[in-house]
PDB file of C-alpha atoms and ligand atoms in Angstrom:
ATOM      1  CA  UNK A   1       0.000   0.000   0.000  1.00  0.00           C
ATOM      2  CA  UNK A   2       1.287   3.447  -0.880  1.00  0.00           C
ATOM      3  CA  UNK A   3       1.705   6.034   1.814  1.00  0.00           C
ATOM      4  CA  UNK A   4      -0.355   9.115   1.131  1.00  0.00           C
ATOM      5  CA  UNK A   5       1.288  12.409   2.006  1.00  0.00           C
ATOM      6  CA  UNK A   6      -0.544  15.654   2.674  1.00  0.00           C
ATOM      7  CA  UNK A   7       0.849  19.043   1.722  1.00  0.00           C
ATOM      8  CA  UNK A   8      -1.407  21.886   2.902  1.00  0.00           C
ATOM      9  CA  UNK A   9      -1.242  24.985   0.683  1.00  0.00           C
ATOM     10  CA  UNK A  10      -0.872  28.165   2.715  1.00  0.00           C
ATOM     11  CA  UNK A  11      -2.640  30.094  -0.045  1.00  0.00           C
ATOM     12  CA  UNK A  12      -5.831  29.478   1.933  1.00  0.00           C
ATOM     13  CA  UNK A  13      -4.449  30.566   5.302  1.00  0.00           C
ATOM     14  CA  UNK A  14      -4.671  33.827   7.223  1.00  0.00           C
ATOM     15  CA  UNK A  15      -1.563  35.618   5.929  1.00  0.00           C
ATOM     16  CA  UNK A  16      -1.595  38.067   8.829  1.00  0.00           C
ATOM     17  CA  UNK A  17      -0.364  35.181  10.984  1.00  0.00           C
ATOM     18  CA  UNK A  18       1.495  33.040   8.473  1.00  0.00           C
ATOM     19  CA  UNK A  19       4.029  31.589  10.924  1.00  0.00           C
ATOM     20  CA  UNK A  20       1.340  30.349  13.294  1.00  0.00           C
ATOM     21  CA  UNK A  21      -0.699  28.942  10.429  1.00  0.00           C
ATOM     22  CA  UNK A  22       2.256  26.930   9.133  1.00  0.00           C
ATOM     23  CA  UNK A  23       3.045  25.657  12.615  1.00  0.00           C
ATOM     24  CA  UNK A  24      -0.593  24.742  13.146  1.00  0.00           C
ATOM     25  CA  UNK A  25      -0.785  22.419  10.121  1.00  0.00           C
ATOM     26  CA  UNK A  26       2.694  21.034  10.774  1.00  0.00           C
ATOM     27  CA  UNK A  27       1.611  20.050  14.290  1.00  0.00           C
ATOM     28  CA  UNK A  28      -1.677  18.760  12.868  1.00  0.00           C
ATOM     29  CA  UNK A  29       0.280  16.117  10.959  1.00  0.00           C
ATOM     30  CA  UNK A  30       1.044  17.671   7.585  1.00  0.00           C
ATOM     31  CA  UNK A  31       3.903  15.872   5.824  1.00  0.00           C
ATOM     32  CA  UNK A  32       5.056  19.048   4.099  1.00  0.00           C
ATOM     33  CA  UNK A  33       4.011  22.652   3.585  1.00  0.00           C
ATOM     34  CA  UNK A  34       2.992  23.728   0.082  1.00  0.00           C
ATOM     35  CA  UNK A  35       4.162  27.254  -0.715  1.00  0.00           C
ATOM     36  CA  UNK A  36       2.612  28.739  -3.869  1.00  0.00           C
ATOM     37  CA  UNK A  37       4.784  31.394  -5.501  1.00  0.00           C
ATOM     38  CA  UNK A  38       2.984  33.394  -8.224  1.00  0.00           C
ATOM     39  CA  UNK A  39       4.492  36.128 -10.370  1.00  0.00           C
ATOM     40  CA  UNK A  40       1.461  37.717 -12.025  1.00  0.00           C
ATOM     41  CA  UNK A  41       2.852  36.642 -15.439  1.00  0.00           C
ATOM     42  CA  UNK A  42       2.781  32.865 -15.619  1.00  0.00           C
ATOM     43  CA  UNK A  43      -0.484  33.026 -13.680  1.00  0.00           C
ATOM     44  CA  UNK A  44      -2.915  35.929 -13.302  1.00  0.00           C
ATOM     45  CA  UNK A  45      -2.275  36.343  -9.580  1.00  0.00           C
ATOM     46  CA  UNK A  46       0.527  37.412  -7.243  1.00  0.00           C
ATOM     47  CA  UNK A  47       1.144  35.647  -3.952  1.00  0.00           C
ATOM     48  CA  UNK A  48       4.472  35.889  -2.120  1.00  0.00           C
ATOM     49  CA  UNK A  49       8.130  35.204  -2.743  1.00  0.00           C
ATOM     50  CA  UNK A  50      11.643  34.895  -1.378  1.00  0.00           C
ATOM     51  CA  UNK A  51      11.549  37.067   1.764  1.00  0.00           C
ATOM     52  CA  UNK A  52       8.438  35.323   3.059  1.00  0.00           C
ATOM     53  CA  UNK A  53       9.963  31.867   2.602  1.00  0.00           C
ATOM     54  CA  UNK A  54      13.203  33.025   4.246  1.00  0.00           C
ATOM     55  CA  UNK A  55      11.302  34.195   7.324  1.00  0.00           C
ATOM     56  CA  UNK A  56       9.207  31.047   7.501  1.00  0.00           C
ATOM     57  CA  UNK A  57      12.359  28.945   7.259  1.00  0.00           C
ATOM     58  CA  UNK A  58      13.489  30.419  10.563  1.00  0.00           C
ATOM     59  CA  UNK A  59      10.112  29.667  12.156  1.00  0.00           C
ATOM     60  CA  UNK A  60       9.769  25.934  11.465  1.00  0.00           C
ATOM     61  CA  UNK A  61      11.685  22.825  10.470  1.00  0.00           C
ATOM     62  CA  UNK A  62       8.780  21.568   8.324  1.00  0.00           C
ATOM     63  CA  UNK A  63       9.575  20.284   4.833  1.00  0.00           C
ATOM     64  CA  UNK A  64       8.957  23.120   2.337  1.00  0.00           C
ATOM     65  CA  UNK A  65       7.314  22.079  -0.932  1.00  0.00           C
ATOM     66  CA  UNK A  66       7.733  25.227  -3.041  1.00  0.00           C
ATOM     67  CA  UNK A  67       5.508  25.427  -6.118  1.00  0.00           C
ATOM     68  CA  UNK A  68       6.874  28.036  -8.519  1.00  0.00           C
ATOM     69  CA  UNK A  69       4.221  29.448 -10.822  1.00  0.00           C
ATOM     70  CA  UNK A  70       6.622  31.866 -12.465  1.00  0.00           C
ATOM     71  CA  UNK A  71       7.947  32.452 -15.970  1.00  0.00           C
ATOM     72  CA  UNK A  72      11.544  31.389 -16.649  1.00  0.00           C
ATOM     73  CA  UNK A  73      12.036  29.696 -13.262  1.00  0.00           C
ATOM     74  CA  UNK A  74      15.746  29.121 -14.070  1.00  0.00           C
ATOM     75  CA  UNK A  75      16.319  32.744 -12.997  1.00  0.00           C
ATOM     76  CA  UNK A  76      15.302  32.019  -9.404  1.00  0.00           C
ATOM     77  CA  UNK A  77      16.044  28.380  -8.596  1.00  0.00           C
ATOM     78  CA  UNK A  78      19.210  29.033  -6.633  1.00  0.00           C
ATOM     79  CA  UNK A  79      17.601  31.801  -4.615  1.00  0.00           C
ATOM     80  CA  UNK A  80      14.582  29.702  -3.640  1.00  0.00           C
ATOM     81  CA  UNK A  81      16.916  26.884  -2.654  1.00  0.00           C
ATOM     82  CA  UNK A  82      18.888  29.275  -0.449  1.00  0.00           C
ATOM     83  CA  UNK A  83      15.684  30.731   0.989  1.00  0.00           C
ATOM     84  CA  UNK A  84      14.816  27.334   2.442  1.00  0.00           C
ATOM     85  CA  UNK A  85      12.926  25.236  -0.094  1.00  0.00           C
ATOM     86  CA  UNK A  86      13.348  21.468   0.376  1.00  0.00           C
ATOM     87  CA  UNK A  87      11.590  20.641  -2.866  1.00  0.00           C
ATOM     88  CA  UNK A  88      11.080  22.964  -5.812  1.00  0.00           C
ATOM     89  CA  UNK A  89       8.480  22.382  -8.483  1.00  0.00           C
ATOM     90  CA  UNK A  90       8.263  24.521 -11.588  1.00  0.00           C
ATOM     91  CA  UNK A  91       6.107  24.428 -14.710  1.00  0.00           C
ATOM     92  CA  UNK A  92       7.066  22.659 -17.906  1.00  0.00           C
ATOM     93  CA  UNK A  93       5.129  25.391 -19.751  1.00  0.00           C
ATOM     94  CA  UNK A  94       7.213  28.158 -18.144  1.00  0.00           C
ATOM     95  CA  UNK A  95      10.661  27.279 -19.418  1.00  0.00           C
ATOM     96  CA  UNK A  96      12.469  26.376 -22.617  1.00  0.00           C
ATOM     97  CA  UNK A  97      14.788  23.980 -20.838  1.00  0.00           C
ATOM     98  CA  UNK A  98      13.046  21.863 -18.195  1.00  0.00           C
ATOM     99  CA  UNK A  99      15.994  19.450 -17.994  1.00  0.00           C
ATOM    100  CA  UNK A 100      18.375  22.261 -17.084  1.00  0.00           C
ATOM    101  CA  UNK A 101      15.982  23.472 -14.371  1.00  0.00           C
ATOM    102  CA  UNK A 102      15.642  19.995 -12.893  1.00  0.00           C
ATOM    103  CA  UNK A 103      19.425  19.591 -12.872  1.00  0.00           C
ATOM    104  CA  UNK A 104      19.876  23.032 -11.306  1.00  0.00           C
ATOM    105  CA  UNK A 105      17.496  22.161  -8.462  1.00  0.00           C
ATOM    106  CA  UNK A 106      19.289  18.902  -7.761  1.00  0.00           C
ATOM    107  CA  UNK A 107      22.652  20.675  -7.952  1.00  0.00           C
ATOM    108  CA  UNK A 108      21.423  22.826  -5.045  1.00  0.00           C
ATOM    109  CA  UNK A 109      20.816  19.623  -3.089  1.00  0.00           C
ATOM    110  CA  UNK A 110      17.027  19.937  -3.291  1.00  0.00           C
ATOM    111  CA  UNK A 111      14.298  17.666  -4.605  1.00  0.00           C
ATOM    112  CA  UNK A 112      13.091  18.552  -8.094  1.00  0.00           C
ATOM    113  CA  UNK A 113       9.567  18.329  -9.442  1.00  0.00           C
ATOM    114  CA  UNK A 114       8.071  19.080 -12.824  1.00  0.00           C
ATOM    115  CA  UNK A 115       4.532  20.507 -12.895  1.00  0.00           C
ATOM    116  CA  UNK A 116       2.001  20.438 -15.725  1.00  0.00           C
ATOM    117  CA  UNK A 117      -1.164  22.474 -16.230  1.00  0.00           C
ATOM    118  CA  UNK A 118      -4.508  20.794 -16.991  1.00  0.00           C
ATOM    119  CA  UNK A 119      -4.158  21.122 -20.781  1.00  0.00           C
ATOM    120  CA  UNK A 120      -0.630  19.733 -20.981  1.00  0.00           C
ATOM    121  CA  UNK A 121      -0.632  15.994 -21.768  1.00  0.00           C
ATOM    122  CA  UNK A 122       0.987  13.506 -19.389  1.00  0.00           C
ATOM    123  CA  UNK A 123       3.352  12.447 -22.192  1.00  0.00           C
ATOM    124  CA  UNK A 124       5.034  15.858 -22.078  1.00  0.00           C
ATOM    125  CA  UNK A 125       6.901  14.895 -18.899  1.00  0.00           C
ATOM    126  CA  UNK A 126       8.150  11.497 -20.191  1.00  0.00           C
ATOM    127  CA  UNK A 127      11.517  12.803 -21.471  1.00  0.00           C
ATOM    128  CA  UNK A 128      12.333  14.192 -18.003  1.00  0.00           C
ATOM    129  CA  UNK A 129      11.280  11.391 -15.658  1.00  0.00           C
ATOM    130  CA  UNK A 130      14.807  10.335 -14.749  1.00  0.00           C
ATOM    131  CA  UNK A 131      15.599  13.880 -13.587  1.00  0.00           C
ATOM    132  CA  UNK A 132      12.488  14.200 -11.397  1.00  0.00           C
ATOM    133  CA  UNK A 133      11.897  13.401  -7.742  1.00  0.00           C
ATOM    134  CA  UNK A 134       8.168  14.045  -8.139  1.00  0.00           C
ATOM    135  CA  UNK A 135       5.641  15.002 -10.814  1.00  0.00           C
ATOM    136  CA  UNK A 136       2.980  17.605 -10.067  1.00  0.00           C
ATOM    137  CA  UNK A 137      -0.222  17.216 -12.044  1.00  0.00           C
ATOM    138  CA  UNK A 138      -2.305  20.365 -11.619  1.00  0.00           C
ATOM    139  CA  UNK A 139      -5.933  19.445 -11.103  1.00  0.00           C
ATOM    140  CA  UNK A 140      -7.100  23.062 -11.606  1.00  0.00           C
ATOM    141  CA  UNK A 141      -5.761  25.945 -13.690  1.00  0.00           C
ATOM    142  CA  UNK A 142      -2.994  27.397 -11.534  1.00  0.00           C
ATOM    143  CA  UNK A 143      -3.565  30.848 -10.086  1.00  0.00           C
ATOM    144  CA  UNK A 144      -6.225  30.590  -7.421  1.00  0.00           C
ATOM    145  CA  UNK A 145      -7.205  28.414  -4.501  1.00  0.00           C
ATOM    146  CA  UNK A 146     -10.750  27.270  -3.925  1.00  0.00           C
ATOM    147  CA  UNK A 147     -11.503  26.011  -7.460  1.00  0.00           C
ATOM    148  CA  UNK A 148     -13.215  22.744  -8.407  1.00  0.00           C
ATOM    149  CA  UNK A 149     -11.039  19.840  -9.547  1.00  0.00           C
ATOM    150  CA  UNK A 150     -11.114  19.206 -13.316  1.00  0.00           C
ATOM    151  CA  UNK A 151     -11.967  15.464 -13.620  1.00  0.00           C
ATOM    152  CA  UNK A 152     -10.013  14.874 -16.864  1.00  0.00           C
ATOM    153  CA  UNK A 153      -6.778  15.714 -15.042  1.00  0.00           C
ATOM    154  CA  UNK A 154      -7.113  12.466 -13.101  1.00  0.00           C
ATOM    155  CA  UNK A 155      -6.966  10.505 -16.356  1.00  0.00           C
ATOM    156  CA  UNK A 156      -3.523  12.030 -16.817  1.00  0.00           C
ATOM    157  CA  UNK A 157      -2.522  10.910 -13.340  1.00  0.00           C
ATOM    158  CA  UNK A 158      -3.568   7.369 -14.287  1.00  0.00           C
ATOM    159  CA  UNK A 159      -1.701   7.544 -17.610  1.00  0.00           C
ATOM    160  CA  UNK A 160       1.422   8.736 -15.866  1.00  0.00           C
ATOM    161  CA  UNK A 161       1.218   6.072 -13.161  1.00  0.00           C
ATOM    162  CA  UNK A 162       0.836   3.384 -15.838  1.00  0.00           C
ATOM    163  CA  UNK A 163       3.839   4.726 -17.730  1.00  0.00           C
ATOM    164  CA  UNK A 164       5.965   4.727 -14.566  1.00  0.00           C
ATOM    165  CA  UNK A 165       4.914   1.168 -13.827  1.00  0.00           C
ATOM    166  CA  UNK A 166       5.716   0.122 -17.393  1.00  0.00           C
ATOM    167  CA  UNK A 167       9.209   1.537 -16.839  1.00  0.00           C
ATOM    168  CA  UNK A 168       9.445  -0.181 -13.425  1.00  0.00           C
ATOM    169  CA  UNK A 169       9.898   3.264 -11.970  1.00  0.00           C
ATOM    170  CA  UNK A 170       8.398   4.781  -8.898  1.00  0.00           C
ATOM    171  CA  UNK A 171       7.934   8.525  -8.532  1.00  0.00           C
ATOM    172  CA  UNK A 172       5.492  10.300  -6.266  1.00  0.00           C
ATOM    173  CA  UNK A 173       2.679  12.001  -8.175  1.00  0.00           C
ATOM    174  CA  UNK A 174       1.351  15.138  -6.550  1.00  0.00           C
ATOM    175  CA  UNK A 175      -2.085  16.564  -7.314  1.00  0.00           C
ATOM    176  CA  UNK A 176      -2.905  20.191  -6.606  1.00  0.00           C
ATOM    177  CA  UNK A 177      -6.205  22.025  -6.784  1.00  0.00           C
ATOM    178  CA  UNK A 178      -9.702  21.210  -5.600  1.00  0.00           C
ATOM    179  CA  UNK A 179      -8.588  18.328  -3.387  1.00  0.00           C
ATOM    180  CA  UNK A 180     -11.034  17.542  -0.576  1.00  0.00           C
ATOM    181  CA  UNK A 181     -12.486  14.448   1.086  1.00  0.00           C
ATOM    182  CA  UNK A 182     -14.638  13.769  -1.973  1.00  0.00           C
ATOM    183  CA  UNK A 183     -12.048  14.226  -4.710  1.00  0.00           C
ATOM    184  CA  UNK A 184      -9.057  12.806  -2.809  1.00  0.00           C
ATOM    185  CA  UNK A 185     -10.282   9.226  -3.131  1.00  0.00           C
ATOM    186  CA  UNK A 186     -10.521   9.498  -6.921  1.00  0.00           C
ATOM    187  CA  UNK A 187      -7.080  11.113  -7.100  1.00  0.00           C
ATOM    188  CA  UNK A 188      -5.516   8.324  -5.042  1.00  0.00           C
ATOM    189  CA  UNK A 189      -7.309   5.680  -7.098  1.00  0.00           C
ATOM    190  CA  UNK A 190      -5.838   7.263 -10.235  1.00  0.00           C
ATOM    191  CA  UNK A 191      -2.345   6.910  -8.753  1.00  0.00           C
ATOM    192  CA  UNK A 192      -1.645  10.143  -6.859  1.00  0.00           C
ATOM    193  CA  UNK A 193       0.168   9.859  -3.549  1.00  0.00           C
ATOM    194  CA  UNK A 194       0.943  13.438  -2.536  1.00  0.00           C
ATOM    195  CA  UNK A 195      -2.172  15.538  -2.022  1.00  0.00           C
ATOM    196  CA  UNK A 196      -2.030  19.318  -1.878  1.00  0.00           C
ATOM    197  CA  UNK A 197      -5.014  20.807  -0.085  1.00  0.00           C
ATOM    198  CA  UNK A 198      -5.492  24.489   0.663  1.00  0.00           C
ATOM    199  CA  UNK A 199      -9.100  25.314   1.452  1.00  0.00           C
ATOM    200  CA  UNK A 200      -9.923  21.818   2.699  1.00  0.00           C
ATOM    201  CA  UNK A 201      -7.270  21.946   5.430  1.00  0.00           C
ATOM    202  CA  UNK A 202      -7.172  25.627   6.389  1.00  0.00           C
ATOM    203  CA  UNK A 203     -10.955  26.073   6.448  1.00  0.00           C
ATOM    204  CA  UNK A 204     -11.513  22.895   8.477  1.00  0.00           C
ATOM    205  CA  UNK A 205     -12.677  23.277  12.068  1.00  0.00           C
ATOM    206  CA  UNK A 206     -10.302  20.467  13.054  1.00  0.00           C
ATOM    207  CA  UNK A 207      -7.208  20.565  10.849  1.00  0.00           C
ATOM    208  CA  UNK A 208      -5.656  17.411  12.309  1.00  0.00           C
ATOM    209  CA  UNK A 209      -8.849  15.443  11.656  1.00  0.00           C
ATOM    210  CA  UNK A 210      -9.027  16.815   8.114  1.00  0.00           C
ATOM    211  CA  UNK A 211      -5.431  15.839   7.350  1.00  0.00           C
ATOM    212  CA  UNK A 212      -6.073  12.370   8.752  1.00  0.00           C
ATOM    213  CA  UNK A 213      -9.261  12.031   6.694  1.00  0.00           C
ATOM    214  CA  UNK A 214      -7.474  13.076   3.505  1.00  0.00           C
ATOM    215  CA  UNK A 215      -4.653  10.641   4.162  1.00  0.00           C
ATOM    216  CA  UNK A 216      -6.974   7.745   4.818  1.00  0.00           C
ATOM    217  CA  UNK A 217      -9.361   8.106   1.881  1.00  0.00           C
TER     218      UNK A 217
HETATM  219  C1  DX5 B 301      -3.369  26.915  -7.282  1.00  0.00           C
HETATM  220  C2  DX5 B 301      -2.321  26.503  -6.272  1.00  0.00           C
HETATM  221  C3  DX5 B 301      -2.847  25.517  -5.302  1.00  0.00           C
HETATM  222  C4  DX5 B 301      -4.004  26.014  -4.470  1.00  0.00           C
HETATM  223  C5  DX5 B 301      -4.804  24.868  -3.981  1.00  0.00           C
HETATM  224  O1  DX5 B 301      -2.788  27.703  -8.249  1.00  0.00           O
HETATM  225  O2  DX5 B 301      -1.222  25.919  -6.925  1.00  0.00           O
HETATM  226  O3  DX5 B 301      -1.798  25.036  -4.489  1.00  0.00           O
HETATM  227  O4  DX5 B 301      -3.603  26.785  -3.390  1.00  0.00           O
HETATM  228  O5  DX5 B 301      -5.885  25.347  -3.265  1.00  0.00           O
HETATM  229  P1  DX5 B 301      -7.226  24.491  -3.061  1.00  0.00           P
HETATM  230  O6  DX5 B 301      -6.858  23.263  -2.311  1.00  0.00           O
HETATM  231  O7  DX5 B 301      -8.085  25.411  -2.263  1.00  0.00           O
HETATM  232  O8  DX5 B 301      -7.785  24.193  -4.417  1.00  0.00           O
HETATM  233 ZN1   ZN B 302       0.237  24.814  -5.693  1.00  0.00          ZN
END
């Protein structure tokens, strides 16, 4: 049986007390903390960046899963690694040289993940699998929390899991967007094993119970 890991996205938290919010979900059993960086170019929204992650790094020893939704991520990989990321994911659609980005992340001693948007086929990541520590399949259009999961994205998760199995390879597949108690089961059935959840975790009355429920779907 695969272990399911939960990565709460702070995009849904109260940013006026970010440190406490991160500590709260870490103590509630989160396996990692999902930090969504948006540049207003790759996605039509702006979130937060390097200084925020640097400060958070001093506030917790939680594993930082940094999701870069920025154009030309190669410009910033080293700086996010230094700021305290443990894993860096970036978008295939955002760069001309995904292989170089993956290598750059690993050269910083960090885990590297390649992310794809809902309209990018699973096959697009095949040439890079050996350079990846995780694949992120976006289950909504990146940019905003609180959206509904797009069901067809789970077919891509299944396709990717089958391809990995055919290659006798194991890589974690992360899903991000619209994950809740209802959709998590379908995502896991399709082959996902790292679940990002923003609204579901941060809006829950009992965050520990929510994380447990998501993990045990
Ligand atoms: C969307 C972000 C997600 C988002 C998920 O662009 O990448 O991480 O915060 O939020 P929920 O779980 O609310 O869909
Ligand atoms: Zn994200």
